[in-house]
PDB file of C-alpha atoms in Angstrom:
ATOM      1  CA  GLY A  14     152.008 220.834 132.328  1.00 53.00           C
ATOM      2  CA  GLN A  15     148.724 222.289 131.163  1.00 54.00           C
ATOM      3  CA  GLN A  16     145.729 220.781 132.877  1.00 74.00           C
ATOM      4  CA  LEU A  17     142.851 222.121 130.792  1.00 92.00           C
ATOM      5  CA  ASN A  18     141.584 220.030 127.889  1.00 94.00           C
ATOM      6  CA  GLN A  19     139.923 222.198 125.296  1.00 96.00           C
ATOM      7  CA  SER A  20     137.876 220.802 122.425  1.00 96.00           C
ATOM      8  CA  PRO A  21     137.526 220.788 119.559  1.00 96.00           C
ATOM      9  CA  GLN A  22     140.994 221.845 118.420  1.00 95.00           C
ATOM     10  CA  SER A  23     139.550 223.444 115.290  1.00 95.00           C
ATOM     11  CA  MET A  24     136.180 224.047 113.674  1.00 95.00           C
ATOM     12  CA  PHE A  25     135.039 225.013 110.200  1.00 96.00           C
ATOM     13  CA  ILE A  26     131.483 226.305 110.137  1.00 95.00           C
ATOM     14  CA  GLN A  27     129.138 228.104 107.797  1.00 96.00           C
ATOM     15  CA  GLU A  28     128.220 231.702 108.520  1.00 96.00           C
ATOM     16  CA  GLY A  29     125.018 231.786 110.535  1.00 96.00           C
ATOM     17  CA  GLU A  30     125.616 228.479 112.324  1.00 97.00           C
ATOM     18  CA  ASP A  31     125.875 228.140 116.077  1.00 97.00           C
ATOM     19  CA  VAL A  32     129.175 227.061 117.662  1.00 96.00           C
ATOM     20  CA  SER A  33     129.882 225.119 120.839  1.00 97.00           C
ATOM     21  CA  MET A  34     133.223 224.463 122.469  1.00 97.00           C
ATOM     22  CA  ASN A  35     134.223 223.247 125.889  1.00 97.00           C
ATOM     23  CA  CYS A  36     137.015 222.995 128.389  1.00 97.00           C
ATOM     24  CA  THR A  37     137.468 220.238 130.960  1.00 97.00           C
ATOM     25  CA  SER A  38     139.823 219.538 133.820  1.00 95.00           C
ATOM     26  CA  SER A  39     140.526 216.711 136.219  1.00 91.00           C
ATOM     27  CA  SER A  40     140.714 219.211 139.084  1.00 91.00           C
ATOM     28  CA  ILE A  41     138.407 221.898 140.399  1.00 93.00           C
ATOM     29  CA  PHE A  42     138.677 225.517 139.296  1.00 93.00           C
ATOM     30  CA  ASN A  43     136.980 228.390 141.093  1.00 92.00           C
ATOM     31  CA  THR A  44     137.097 230.807 138.159  1.00 93.00           C
ATOM     32  CA  TRP A  45     136.689 230.197 134.457  1.00 94.00           C
ATOM     33  CA  LEU A  46     137.512 232.729 131.752  1.00 95.00           C
ATOM     34  CA  TRP A  47     137.071 232.715 127.998  1.00 97.00           C
ATOM     35  CA  TYR A  48     139.364 234.694 125.678  1.00 96.00           C
ATOM     36  CA  LYS A  49     139.492 235.329 121.948  1.00 97.00           C
ATOM     37  CA  GLN A  50     142.692 235.946 120.001  1.00 96.00           C
ATOM     38  CA  ASP A  51     142.700 237.590 116.581  1.00 95.00           C
ATOM     39  CA  PRO A  52     145.704 237.030 114.285  1.00 89.00           C
ATOM     40  CA  GLY A  53     148.718 239.069 115.392  1.00 89.00           C
ATOM     41  CA  GLU A  54     147.009 240.281 118.562  1.00 93.00           C
ATOM     42  CA  GLY A  55     146.961 239.396 122.234  1.00 94.00           C
ATOM     43  CA  PRO A  56     144.023 237.500 123.757  1.00 95.00           C
ATOM     44  CA  VAL A  57     141.012 239.595 124.725  1.00 95.00           C
ATOM     45  CA  LEU A  58     138.694 238.641 127.564  1.00 93.00           C
ATOM     46  CA  LEU A  59     135.175 237.659 126.455  1.00 96.00           C
ATOM     47  CA  ILE A  60     133.464 236.304 129.555  1.00 95.00           C
ATOM     48  CA  ALA A  61     134.405 235.693 133.192  1.00 93.00           C
ATOM     49  CA  LEU A  62     132.602 233.133 135.375  1.00 94.00           C
ATOM     50  CA  TYR A  63     132.914 233.000 139.159  1.00 91.00           C
ATOM     51  CA  LYS A  64     130.199 230.665 140.460  1.00 93.00           C
ATOM     52  CA  ALA A  65     129.441 227.018 139.730  1.00 95.00           C
ATOM     53  CA  GLY A  66     126.365 226.789 137.516  1.00 95.00           C
ATOM     54  CA  GLU A  67     126.658 230.414 136.433  1.00 95.00           C
ATOM     55  CA  LEU A  68     125.459 231.208 132.903  1.00 97.00           C
ATOM     56  CA  THR A  69     126.674 234.511 131.456  1.00 96.00           C
ATOM     57  CA  SER A  70     126.103 236.159 128.090  1.00 96.00           C
ATOM     58  CA  ASN A  71     128.000 238.766 126.133  1.00 95.00           C
ATOM     59  CA  GLY A  72     126.060 239.556 122.968  1.00 96.00           C
ATOM     60  CA  ARG A  73     125.931 236.392 120.858  1.00 97.00           C
ATOM     61  CA  LEU A  74     128.296 234.617 123.244  1.00 98.00           C
ATOM     62  CA  THR A  75     127.122 232.544 126.194  1.00 98.00           C
ATOM     63  CA  ALA A  76     129.369 230.721 128.634  1.00 98.00           C
ATOM     64  CA  GLN A  77     128.597 228.408 131.518  1.00 98.00           C
ATOM     65  CA  PHE A  78     130.553 227.426 134.615  1.00 97.00           C
ATOM     66  CA  GLY A  79     129.999 223.686 135.032  1.00 96.00           C
ATOM     67  CA  ILE A  80     128.253 222.545 138.184  1.00 96.00           C
ATOM     68  CA  THR A  81     131.128 220.188 139.062  1.00 95.00           C
ATOM     69  CA  ARG A  82     133.587 223.135 138.703  1.00 95.00           C
ATOM     70  CA  LYS A  83     135.659 220.927 136.398  1.00 95.00           C
ATOM     71  CA  ASP A  84     134.355 222.228 133.093  1.00 97.00           C
ATOM     72  CA  SER A  85     133.091 225.226 131.184  1.00 98.00           C
ATOM     73  CA  PHE A  86     131.321 225.748 127.883  1.00 98.00           C
ATOM     74  CA  LEU A  87     131.215 228.566 125.346  1.00 98.00           C
ATOM     75  CA  ASN A  88     128.494 228.947 122.740  1.00 98.00           C
ATOM     76  CA  ILE A  89     128.418 231.417 119.869  1.00 98.00           C
ATOM     77  CA  SER A  90     125.094 231.918 118.138  1.00 97.00           C
ATOM     78  CA  ALA A  91     124.600 232.927 114.502  1.00 97.00           C
ATOM     79  CA  SER A  92     128.308 233.077 113.663  1.00 96.00           C
ATOM     80  CA  ILE A  93     129.671 235.883 111.483  1.00 96.00           C
ATOM     81  CA  PRO A  94     133.027 236.207 109.667  1.00 94.00           C
ATOM     82  CA  SER A  95     134.563 238.364 112.415  1.00 95.00           C
ATOM     83  CA  ASP A  96     134.152 235.447 114.866  1.00 96.00           C
ATOM     84  CA  VAL A  97     137.201 233.878 113.210  1.00 96.00           C
ATOM     85  CA  GLY A  98     140.084 233.448 115.636  1.00 96.00           C
ATOM     86  CA  ILE A  99     141.397 231.275 118.424  1.00 96.00           C
ATOM     87  CA  TYR A 100     139.272 230.868 121.542  1.00 97.00           C
ATOM     88  CA  PHE A 101     141.012 230.033 124.809  1.00 96.00           C
ATOM     89  CA  CYS A 102     139.583 228.896 128.085  1.00 96.00           C
ATOM     90  CA  ALA A 103     141.476 229.719 131.279  1.00 94.00           C
ATOM     91  CA  GLY A 104     140.948 228.625 134.841  1.00 92.00           C
ATOM     92  CA  GLN A 105     142.087 229.706 138.256  1.00 90.00           C
ATOM     93  CA  ARG A 106     142.002 227.309 141.183  1.00 88.00           C
ATOM     94  CA  SER A 107     142.036 229.903 143.937  1.00 80.00           C
ATOM     95  CA  GLY A 108     142.800 233.549 144.548  1.00 71.00           C
ATOM     96  CA  ASN A 109     146.534 232.999 144.957  1.00 72.00           C
ATOM     97  CA  THR A 110     147.261 230.822 141.931  1.00 81.00           C
ATOM     98  CA  PRO A 111     148.042 231.866 138.350  1.00 85.00           C
ATOM     99  CA  LEU A 112     145.734 231.292 135.393  1.00 88.00           C
ATOM    100  CA  VAL A 113     146.017 228.013 133.474  1.00 90.00           C
ATOM    101  CA  PHE A 114     145.122 228.107 129.775  1.00 93.00           C
ATOM    102  CA  GLY A 115     143.752 225.506 127.407  1.00 93.00           C
ATOM    103  CA  LYS A 116     145.425 224.972 124.039  1.00 93.00           C
ATOM    104  CA  GLY A 117     142.695 226.829 122.175  1.00 95.00           C
ATOM    105  CA  THR A 118     139.981 226.183 119.598  1.00 96.00           C
ATOM    106  CA  ARG A 119     140.663 227.643 116.159  1.00 96.00           C
ATOM    107  CA  LEU A 120     137.407 228.793 114.569  1.00 97.00           C
ATOM    108  CA  SER A 121     137.024 229.355 110.835  1.00 96.00           C
ATOM    109  CA  VAL A 122     133.808 230.757 109.385  1.00 93.00           C
ATOM    110  CA  ILE A 123     132.920 230.109 105.759  1.00 89.00           C
ATOM    111  CA  ALA A 124     130.792 232.836 104.235  1.00 84.00           C
TER     112      ALA A 124
ATOM    113  CA  ASN B   7     144.662 254.568 128.437  1.00 62.00           C
ATOM    114  CA  ALA B   8     147.450 252.399 126.975  1.00 76.00           C
ATOM    115  CA  GLY B   9     146.752 249.216 129.003  1.00 93.00           C
ATOM    116  CA  VAL B  10     149.606 246.720 128.615  1.00 96.00           C
ATOM    117  CA  THR B  11     152.435 247.795 126.315  1.00 96.00           C
ATOM    118  CA  GLN B  12     155.077 245.399 125.052  1.00 97.00           C
ATOM    119  CA  THR B  13     158.257 246.300 123.191  1.00 97.00           C
ATOM    120  CA  PRO B  14     159.647 245.367 120.760  1.00 97.00           C
ATOM    121  CA  LYS B  15     156.935 243.845 118.557  1.00 96.00           C
ATOM    122  CA  PHE B  16     159.451 241.830 116.529  1.00 97.00           C
ATOM    123  CA  GLN B  17     163.004 240.703 117.283  1.00 97.00           C
ATOM    124  CA  VAL B  18     165.567 238.430 115.660  1.00 97.00           C
ATOM    125  CA  LEU B  19     168.439 237.168 117.811  1.00 97.00           C
ATOM    126  CA  LYS B  20     171.439 235.010 117.170  1.00 97.00           C
ATOM    127  CA  THR B  21     171.946 231.958 119.348  1.00 98.00           C
ATOM    128  CA  GLY B  22     173.735 232.967 122.543  1.00 97.00           C
ATOM    129  CA  GLN B  23     172.686 236.617 122.492  1.00 97.00           C
ATOM    130  CA  SER B  24     170.835 238.117 125.409  1.00 96.00           C
ATOM    131  CA  MET B  25     167.999 240.594 125.392  1.00 96.00           C
ATOM    132  CA  THR B  26     165.182 242.031 127.463  1.00 98.00           C
ATOM    133  CA  LEU B  27     161.533 242.090 126.473  1.00 98.00           C
ATOM    134  CA  GLN B  28     159.813 245.090 127.983  1.00 98.00           C
ATOM    135  CA  CYS B  29     156.329 245.155 129.497  1.00 98.00           C
ATOM    136  CA  ALA B  30     154.609 248.125 131.082  1.00 97.00           C
ATOM    137  CA  GLN B  31     151.059 248.606 132.339  1.00 97.00           C
ATOM    138  CA  ASP B  32     149.305 251.785 133.420  1.00 95.00           C
ATOM    139  CA  MET B  33     146.321 250.232 135.215  1.00 92.00           C
ATOM    140  CA  ASN B  34     148.010 249.978 138.629  1.00 91.00           C
ATOM    141  CA  HIS B  35     147.586 246.205 138.543  1.00 92.00           C
ATOM    142  CA  GLU B  36     149.403 244.208 141.187  1.00 90.00           C
ATOM    143  CA  TYR B  37     149.675 240.971 139.273  1.00 90.00           C
ATOM    144  CA  MET B  38     151.755 240.616 136.087  1.00 93.00           C
ATOM    145  CA  SER B  39     152.817 237.573 134.127  1.00 94.00           C
ATOM    146  CA  TRP B  40     154.691 236.404 131.046  1.00 97.00           C
ATOM    147  CA  TYR B  41     153.446 233.690 128.692  1.00 96.00           C
ATOM    148  CA  ARG B  42     154.865 232.139 125.587  1.00 97.00           C
ATOM    149  CA  GLN B  43     152.665 230.916 122.766  1.00 96.00           C
ATOM    150  CA  ASP B  44     153.788 228.157 120.432  1.00 93.00           C
ATOM    151  CA  PRO B  45     151.698 226.509 117.689  1.00 86.00           C
ATOM    152  CA  GLY B  46     149.334 223.949 119.175  1.00 81.00           C
ATOM    153  CA  MET B  47     150.566 224.590 122.721  1.00 84.00           C
ATOM    154  CA  GLY B  48     148.338 227.436 123.818  1.00 88.00           C
ATOM    155  CA  LEU B  49     149.698 229.875 126.392  1.00 93.00           C
ATOM    156  CA  ARG B  50     152.286 228.621 128.843  1.00 94.00           C
ATOM    157  CA  LEU B  51     153.257 230.607 131.906  1.00 94.00           C
ATOM    158  CA  ILE B  52     156.936 231.555 132.194  1.00 97.00           C
ATOM    159  CA  HIS B  53     157.124 233.776 135.292  1.00 97.00           C
ATOM    160  CA  TYR B  54     154.704 235.872 137.278  1.00 94.00           C
ATOM    161  CA  SER B  55     154.723 238.558 139.932  1.00 93.00           C
ATOM    162  CA  VAL B  56     152.147 239.316 142.620  1.00 89.00           C
ATOM    163  CA  GLY B  57     153.598 242.732 143.350  1.00 90.00           C
ATOM    164  CA  ALA B  58     156.729 244.861 143.284  1.00 93.00           C
ATOM    165  CA  GLY B  59     159.714 242.907 144.578  1.00 94.00           C
ATOM    166  CA  ILE B  60     157.973 239.510 144.344  1.00 94.00           C
ATOM    167  CA  THR B  61     158.348 237.041 141.482  1.00 95.00           C
ATOM    168  CA  ASP B  62     157.729 233.337 141.022  1.00 94.00           C
ATOM    169  CA  GLN B  63     158.262 230.661 138.403  1.00 95.00           C
ATOM    170  CA  GLY B  64     155.578 229.362 136.107  1.00 94.00           C
ATOM    171  CA  GLU B  65     155.421 226.246 133.975  1.00 92.00           C
ATOM    172  CA  VAL B  66     158.403 226.948 131.661  1.00 95.00           C
ATOM    173  CA  PRO B  67     160.880 229.260 133.478  1.00 97.00           C
ATOM    174  CA  ASN B  68     164.211 227.849 132.294  1.00 96.00           C
ATOM    175  CA  GLY B  69     166.323 230.303 130.304  1.00 96.00           C
ATOM    176  CA  TYR B  70     164.376 233.348 131.480  1.00 98.00           C
ATOM    177  CA  ASN B  71     164.799 235.841 134.298  1.00 97.00           C
ATOM    178  CA  VAL B  72     162.405 238.471 135.610  1.00 98.00           C
ATOM    179  CA  SER B  73     162.412 241.259 138.140  1.00 96.00           C
ATOM    180  CA  ARG B  74     159.700 243.603 139.416  1.00 97.00           C
ATOM    181  CA  SER B  75     161.173 246.802 140.797  1.00 96.00           C
ATOM    182  CA  THR B  76     158.038 248.877 140.166  1.00 96.00           C
ATOM    183  CA  THR B  77     154.303 248.137 139.913  1.00 95.00           C
ATOM    184  CA  GLU B  78     154.269 249.306 136.292  1.00 96.00           C
ATOM    185  CA  ASP B  79     157.126 247.327 134.740  1.00 97.00           C
ATOM    186  CA  PHE B  80     157.864 243.625 134.421  1.00 98.00           C
ATOM    187  CA  PRO B  81     160.763 242.941 132.011  1.00 98.00           C
ATOM    188  CA  LEU B  82     161.620 239.441 130.794  1.00 98.00           C
ATOM    189  CA  ARG B  83     165.290 238.664 130.203  1.00 98.00           C
ATOM    190  CA  LEU B  84     166.636 235.977 127.931  1.00 97.00           C
ATOM    191  CA  LEU B  85     170.064 235.155 129.271  1.00 92.00           C
ATOM    192  CA  SER B  86     171.496 233.218 126.311  1.00 96.00           C
ATOM    193  CA  ALA B  87     168.999 232.834 123.497  1.00 97.00           C
ATOM    194  CA  ALA B  88     168.398 229.390 121.994  1.00 97.00           C
ATOM    195  CA  PRO B  89     166.356 228.381 118.925  1.00 97.00           C
ATOM    196  CA  SER B  90     163.873 226.669 121.280  1.00 96.00           C
ATOM    197  CA  GLN B  91     162.977 230.123 122.572  1.00 97.00           C
ATOM    198  CA  THR B  92     161.595 231.152 119.194  1.00 97.00           C
ATOM    199  CA  SER B  93     158.018 232.001 120.106  1.00 97.00           C
ATOM    200  CA  VAL B  94     155.476 234.742 120.595  1.00 97.00           C
ATOM    201  CA  TYR B  95     155.696 236.249 124.066  1.00 98.00           C
ATOM    202  CA  PHE B  96     152.747 237.871 125.827  1.00 97.00           C
ATOM    203  CA  CYS B  97     152.743 239.964 128.944  1.00 97.00           C
ATOM    204  CA  ALA B  98     149.539 240.215 130.977  1.00 95.00           C
ATOM    205  CA  SER B  99     148.365 242.108 134.033  1.00 93.00           C
ATOM    206  CA  SER B 100     145.395 241.783 136.341  1.00 89.00           C
ATOM    207  CA  ARG B 101     144.133 243.505 139.431  1.00 81.00           C
ATOM    208  CA  GLY B 102     143.978 242.497 143.034  1.00 63.00           C
ATOM    209  CA  VAL B 103     143.956 239.317 144.966  1.00 57.00           C
ATOM    210  CA  ARG B 104     141.791 237.233 142.631  1.00 60.00           C
ATOM    211  CA  ARG B 105     144.128 237.790 139.647  1.00 59.00           C
ATOM    212  CA  THR B 106     141.413 237.058 137.180  1.00 71.00           C
ATOM    213  CA  GLU B 107     140.460 239.035 134.117  1.00 82.00           C
ATOM    214  CA  ALA B 108     144.001 239.292 132.799  1.00 87.00           C
ATOM    215  CA  PHE B 109     144.652 241.978 130.176  1.00 92.00           C
ATOM    216  CA  PHE B 110     147.217 241.105 127.527  1.00 95.00           C
ATOM    217  CA  GLY B 111     149.704 243.107 125.521  1.00 96.00           C
ATOM    218  CA  GLN B 112     149.983 242.715 121.757  1.00 95.00           C
ATOM    219  CA  GLY B 113     152.913 240.343 121.976  1.00 96.00           C
ATOM    220  CA  THR B 114     156.561 240.168 120.932  1.00 97.00           C
ATOM    221  CA  ARG B 115     157.424 237.795 118.110  1.00 97.00           C
ATOM    222  CA  LEU B 116     160.947 236.491 118.758  1.00 97.00           C
ATOM    223  CA  THR B 117     163.031 234.449 116.335  1.00 97.00           C
ATOM    224  CA  VAL B 118     166.323 232.932 117.416  1.00 97.00           C
ATOM    225  CA  VAL B 119     168.578 231.824 114.574  1.00 97.00           C
TER     226      VAL B 119
END
């Protein structure tokens, strides 16, 4: 079964607030990815992380690869209505294994 | 550049019918995979392929078949549809050995009645 625990499951925030979500595992992953899914669409890659401790930004989004390689975090600053959607973390243990996905965090932004 | 194209976008099947979900990519990616998405379950891997002629099972392979005769195409076959296969199906592709940075199609919403 799935081995990534993503939290929180859902969030309701006010426009302009910052958002934090995380993904944890009991085993080590060598790559962490964060995706966003809009309603009726496929997931779209936001950020890819390849080194433990790595901190990477994409506009208002910042993600970190945990130093233990068992977790990753995604922060969204100054949320806007178009941030609404489901955010998925995904991990890959090594170069010859498929991606494993978390169950997603559903974000709702109240204007 | 079309990326990953899935057809059809919507499908209704009767229990016991068979059908094939099509997936094509034009990025010359070696690695392709099929996921199903159910409410509260995230994305679960059905089958994947590391290259033409090579396929392997994922987390939930029962009731599905795949083949990979070309780099571009990776069809998913439902042999005898069941209501439990009602779901949204996503095809994804990624490049090279690391298989990261998967690109997804827009999905096929399947209902089995």
